mmCIF file with all atom_site columns, C-alpha atoms in Angstrom:
data_model
loop_
_atom_site.group_PDB
_atom_site.id
_atom_site.type_symbol
_atom_site.label_atom_id
_atom_site.label_alt_id
_atom_site.label_comp_id
_atom_site.label_asym_id
_atom_site.label_entity_id
_atom_site.label_seq_id
_atom_site.pdbx_PDB_ins_code
_atom_site.Cartn_x
_atom_site.Cartn_y
_atom_site.Cartn_z
_atom_site.occupancy
_atom_site.B_iso_or_equiv
_atom_site.pdbx_formal_charge
_atom_site.auth_seq_id
_atom_site.auth_comp_id
_atom_site.auth_asym_id
_atom_site.auth_atom_id
_atom_site.pdbx_PDB_model_num
ATOM 1   C CA . MET A 1 1   ? 110.695 88.034  125.622 1.00 0.00 ? 1   MET A CA 1
ATOM 2   C CA . LEU A 1 2   ? 112.160 84.941  123.988 1.00 0.00 ? 2   LEU A CA 1
ATOM 3   C CA . MET A 1 3   ? 115.442 83.861  125.520 1.00 0.00 ? 3   MET A CA 1
ATOM 4   C CA . PRO A 1 4   ? 117.050 80.553  126.490 1.00 0.00 ? 4   PRO A CA 1
ATOM 5   C CA . LYS A 1 5   ? 116.706 79.245  130.042 1.00 0.00 ? 5   LYS A CA 1
ATOM 6   C CA . ARG A 1 6   ? 120.457 78.906  130.420 1.00 0.00 ? 6   ARG A CA 1
ATOM 7   C CA . VAL A 1 7   ? 123.520 79.295  128.213 1.00 0.00 ? 7   VAL A CA 1
ATOM 8   C CA . LYS A 1 8   ? 127.047 77.956  128.412 1.00 0.00 ? 8   LYS A CA 1
ATOM 9   C CA . TYR A 1 9   ? 128.647 81.378  127.923 1.00 0.00 ? 9   TYR A CA 1
ATOM 10  C CA . ARG A 1 10  ? 127.082 84.696  128.883 1.00 0.00 ? 10  ARG A CA 1
ATOM 11  C CA . ARG A 1 11  ? 128.711 86.682  126.091 1.00 0.00 ? 11  ARG A CA 1
ATOM 12  C CA . VAL A 1 12  ? 129.513 85.486  122.570 1.00 0.00 ? 12  VAL A CA 1
ATOM 13  C CA . HIS A 1 13  ? 131.479 86.931  119.671 1.00 0.00 ? 13  HIS A CA 1
ATOM 14  C CA . ARG A 1 14  ? 129.591 88.651  116.862 1.00 0.00 ? 14  ARG A CA 1
ATOM 15  C CA . GLY A 1 15  ? 130.557 86.088  114.206 1.00 0.00 ? 15  GLY A CA 1
ATOM 16  C CA . ARG A 1 16  ? 130.096 86.265  110.432 1.00 0.00 ? 16  ARG A CA 1
ATOM 17  C CA . MET A 1 17  ? 126.993 85.963  108.275 1.00 0.00 ? 17  MET A CA 1
ATOM 18  C CA . THR A 1 18  ? 128.752 84.124  105.440 1.00 0.00 ? 18  THR A CA 1
ATOM 19  C CA . GLY A 1 19  ? 127.482 81.003  103.757 1.00 0.00 ? 19  GLY A CA 1
ATOM 20  C CA . ARG A 1 20  ? 124.079 79.437  103.407 1.00 0.00 ? 20  ARG A CA 1
ATOM 21  C CA . ALA A 1 21  ? 121.858 77.580  105.849 1.00 0.00 ? 21  ALA A CA 1
ATOM 22  C CA . TYR A 1 22  ? 122.290 73.861  105.286 1.00 0.00 ? 22  TYR A CA 1
ATOM 23  C CA . ARG A 1 23  ? 120.296 72.981  108.362 1.00 0.00 ? 23  ARG A CA 1
ATOM 24  C CA . GLY A 1 24  ? 116.940 74.596  108.859 1.00 0.00 ? 24  GLY A CA 1
ATOM 25  C CA . ASN A 1 25  ? 116.101 74.808  105.179 1.00 0.00 ? 25  ASN A CA 1
ATOM 26  C CA . LYS A 1 26  ? 112.990 72.666  105.619 1.00 0.00 ? 26  LYS A CA 1
ATOM 27  C CA . VAL A 1 27  ? 110.623 73.854  108.377 1.00 0.00 ? 27  VAL A CA 1
ATOM 28  C CA . THR A 1 28  ? 112.266 75.751  111.212 1.00 0.00 ? 28  THR A CA 1
ATOM 29  C CA . TYR A 1 29  ? 111.320 77.398  114.445 1.00 0.00 ? 29  TYR A CA 1
ATOM 30  C CA . VAL A 1 30  ? 113.716 80.374  114.608 1.00 0.00 ? 30  VAL A CA 1
ATOM 31  C CA . PHE A 1 31  ? 114.629 80.873  118.268 1.00 0.00 ? 31  PHE A CA 1
ATOM 32  C CA . PRO A 1 32  ? 116.749 83.772  119.562 1.00 0.00 ? 32  PRO A CA 1
ATOM 33  C CA . ASP A 1 33  ? 119.713 82.105  121.241 1.00 0.00 ? 33  ASP A CA 1
ATOM 34  C CA . LYS A 1 34  ? 122.522 84.635  120.705 1.00 0.00 ? 34  LYS A CA 1
ATOM 35  C CA . PRO A 1 35  ? 122.990 87.496  123.179 1.00 0.00 ? 35  PRO A CA 1
ATOM 36  C CA . VAL A 1 36  ? 123.767 91.021  121.960 1.00 0.00 ? 36  VAL A CA 1
ATOM 37  C CA . THR A 1 37  ? 125.716 93.143  124.425 1.00 0.00 ? 37  THR A CA 1
ATOM 38  C CA . ALA A 1 38  ? 125.788 96.897  124.820 1.00 0.00 ? 38  ALA A CA 1
ATOM 39  C CA . LYS A 1 39  ? 127.643 99.259  127.108 1.00 0.00 ? 39  LYS A CA 1
ATOM 40  C CA . PRO A 1 40  ? 125.755 101.986 128.975 1.00 0.00 ? 40  PRO A CA 1
ATOM 41  C CA . ALA A 1 41  ? 125.556 105.441 127.442 1.00 0.00 ? 41  ALA A CA 1
ATOM 42  C CA . GLU A 1 42  ? 128.339 107.927 128.227 1.00 0.00 ? 42  GLU A CA 1
ATOM 43  C CA . THR A 1 43  ? 130.768 105.236 129.397 1.00 0.00 ? 43  THR A CA 1
ATOM 44  C CA . ARG A 1 44  ? 134.500 105.549 128.767 1.00 0.00 ? 44  ARG A CA 1
ATOM 45  C CA . MET A 1 45  ? 136.308 103.082 126.548 1.00 0.00 ? 45  MET A CA 1
ATOM 46  C CA . GLY A 1 46  ? 137.771 99.953  128.084 1.00 0.00 ? 46  GLY A CA 1
ATOM 47  C CA . SER A 1 47  ? 136.654 98.076  131.209 1.00 0.00 ? 47  SER A CA 1
ATOM 48  C CA . GLY A 1 48  ? 135.523 94.988  129.317 1.00 0.00 ? 48  GLY A CA 1
ATOM 49  C CA . LYS A 1 49  ? 132.519 93.965  127.324 1.00 0.00 ? 49  LYS A CA 1
ATOM 50  C CA . GLY A 1 50  ? 129.020 95.220  128.121 1.00 0.00 ? 50  GLY A CA 1
ATOM 51  C CA . SER A 1 51  ? 126.216 93.172  129.611 1.00 0.00 ? 51  SER A CA 1
ATOM 52  C CA . PRO A 1 52  ? 123.647 91.305  127.457 1.00 0.00 ? 52  PRO A CA 1
ATOM 53  C CA . GLU A 1 53  ? 120.830 93.623  126.357 1.00 0.00 ? 53  GLU A CA 1
ATOM 54  C CA . TYR A 1 54  ? 118.684 91.418  124.104 1.00 0.00 ? 54  TYR A CA 1
ATOM 55  C CA . TRP A 1 55  ? 118.685 88.114  122.216 1.00 0.00 ? 55  TRP A CA 1
ATOM 56  C CA . VAL A 1 56  ? 118.744 87.531  118.453 1.00 0.00 ? 56  VAL A CA 1
ATOM 57  C CA . ALA A 1 57  ? 118.424 84.611  116.031 1.00 0.00 ? 57  ALA A CA 1
ATOM 58  C CA . VAL A 1 58  ? 120.988 84.268  113.233 1.00 0.00 ? 58  VAL A CA 1
ATOM 59  C CA . VAL A 1 59  ? 119.123 83.925  109.922 1.00 0.00 ? 59  VAL A CA 1
ATOM 60  C CA . LYS A 1 60  ? 121.246 82.959  106.919 1.00 0.00 ? 60  LYS A CA 1
ATOM 61  C CA . PRO A 1 61  ? 120.076 82.690  103.301 1.00 0.00 ? 61  PRO A CA 1
ATOM 62  C CA . ASP A 1 62  ? 117.868 79.651  102.490 1.00 0.00 ? 62  ASP A CA 1
ATOM 63  C CA . ARG A 1 63  ? 116.414 79.514  106.009 1.00 0.00 ? 63  ARG A CA 1
ATOM 64  C CA . VAL A 1 64  ? 112.697 78.672  106.178 1.00 0.00 ? 64  VAL A CA 1
ATOM 65  C CA . MET A 1 65  ? 111.172 80.948  108.787 1.00 0.00 ? 65  MET A CA 1
ATOM 66  C CA . PHE A 1 66  ? 107.405 80.495  108.459 1.00 0.00 ? 66  PHE A CA 1
ATOM 67  C CA . GLU A 1 67  ? 105.058 77.748  107.306 1.00 0.00 ? 67  GLU A CA 1
ATOM 68  C CA . ILE A 1 68  ? 101.355 78.210  106.570 1.00 0.00 ? 68  ILE A CA 1
ATOM 69  C CA . ALA A 1 69  ? 98.823  75.415  106.054 1.00 0.00 ? 69  ALA A CA 1
ATOM 70  C CA . GLY A 1 70  ? 95.053  75.192  105.826 1.00 0.00 ? 70  GLY A CA 1
ATOM 71  C CA . VAL A 1 71  ? 94.435  78.424  103.894 1.00 0.00 ? 71  VAL A CA 1
ATOM 72  C CA . PRO A 1 72  ? 94.203  79.210  100.166 1.00 0.00 ? 72  PRO A CA 1
ATOM 73  C CA . GLU A 1 73  ? 97.490  80.060  98.445  1.00 0.00 ? 73  GLU A CA 1
ATOM 74  C CA . GLU A 1 74  ? 96.511  83.654  97.636  1.00 0.00 ? 74  GLU A CA 1
ATOM 75  C CA . THR A 1 75  ? 95.653  84.325  101.305 1.00 0.00 ? 75  THR A CA 1
ATOM 76  C CA . ALA A 1 76  ? 98.993  82.830  102.375 1.00 0.00 ? 76  ALA A CA 1
ATOM 77  C CA . ARG A 1 77  ? 100.886 84.928  99.803  1.00 0.00 ? 77  ARG A CA 1
ATOM 78  C CA . GLU A 1 78  ? 99.237  88.123  101.047 1.00 0.00 ? 78  GLU A CA 1
ATOM 79  C CA . ALA A 1 79  ? 99.995  87.247  104.685 1.00 0.00 ? 79  ALA A CA 1
ATOM 80  C CA . MET A 1 80  ? 103.642 86.521  103.862 1.00 0.00 ? 80  MET A CA 1
ATOM 81  C CA . ARG A 1 81  ? 103.908 89.746  101.832 1.00 0.00 ? 81  ARG A CA 1
ATOM 82  C CA . LEU A 1 82  ? 102.727 91.770  104.818 1.00 0.00 ? 82  LEU A CA 1
ATOM 83  C CA . ALA A 1 83  ? 105.062 89.889  107.185 1.00 0.00 ? 83  ALA A CA 1
ATOM 84  C CA . ALA A 1 84  ? 108.071 90.240  104.851 1.00 0.00 ? 84  ALA A CA 1
ATOM 85  C CA . ALA A 1 85  ? 107.605 94.009  104.737 1.00 0.00 ? 85  ALA A CA 1
ATOM 86  C CA . LYS A 1 86  ? 108.344 94.155  108.462 1.00 0.00 ? 86  LYS A CA 1
ATOM 87  C CA . LEU A 1 87  ? 111.557 92.079  108.270 1.00 0.00 ? 87  LEU A CA 1
ATOM 88  C CA . PRO A 1 88  ? 114.971 93.671  107.586 1.00 0.00 ? 88  PRO A CA 1
ATOM 89  C CA . ILE A 1 89  ? 115.940 90.949  105.068 1.00 0.00 ? 89  ILE A CA 1
ATOM 90  C CA . LYS A 1 90  ? 114.869 89.870  101.583 1.00 0.00 ? 90  LYS A CA 1
ATOM 91  C CA . CYS A 1 91  ? 112.184 87.179  101.712 1.00 0.00 ? 91  CYS A CA 1
ATOM 92  C CA . LYS A 1 92  ? 110.863 84.758  99.122  1.00 0.00 ? 92  LYS A CA 1
ATOM 93  C CA . PHE A 1 93  ? 107.625 82.740  99.062  1.00 0.00 ? 93  PHE A CA 1
ATOM 94  C CA . ILE A 1 94  ? 108.156 79.060  98.235  1.00 0.00 ? 94  ILE A CA 1
ATOM 95  C CA . LYS A 1 95  ? 105.603 76.312  97.784  1.00 0.00 ? 95  LYS A CA 1
ATOM 96  C CA . LYS A 1 96  ? 106.024 72.672  98.715  1.00 0.00 ? 96  LYS A CA 1
ATOM 97  C CA . GLU A 1 97  ? 105.929 70.269  95.774  1.00 0.00 ? 97  GLU A CA 1
ATOM 98  C CA . GLU A 1 98  ? 102.907 68.033  95.558  1.00 0.00 ? 98  GLU A CA 1
ATOM 99  C CA . GLU A 1 99  ? 103.674 64.337  96.024  1.00 0.00 ? 99  GLU A CA 1
ATOM 100 C CA . VAL A 1 100 ? 102.426 62.055  93.240  1.00 0.00 ? 100 VAL A CA 1
#
């Protein structure tokens, strides 16, 4: 499971998903660095926040998640179409401009 070796704070706030990704809009390695906490089942309210259950990566609009090289464009489009079907967000295929 992907998770950081150590973090400054064990539990973080949920935050907001507003805005666009200004960093990471080129080529990015999306790494899960945000813990998601959950309380055990059938636990009464109160007594603080739950313990970290799993780790997630925050993905905002305009974030480049995957890069493919060395294959024909139609093969890459088909691979990205199959991968995008498994993601819970809208995805778009973009192509790098050729340098003249």
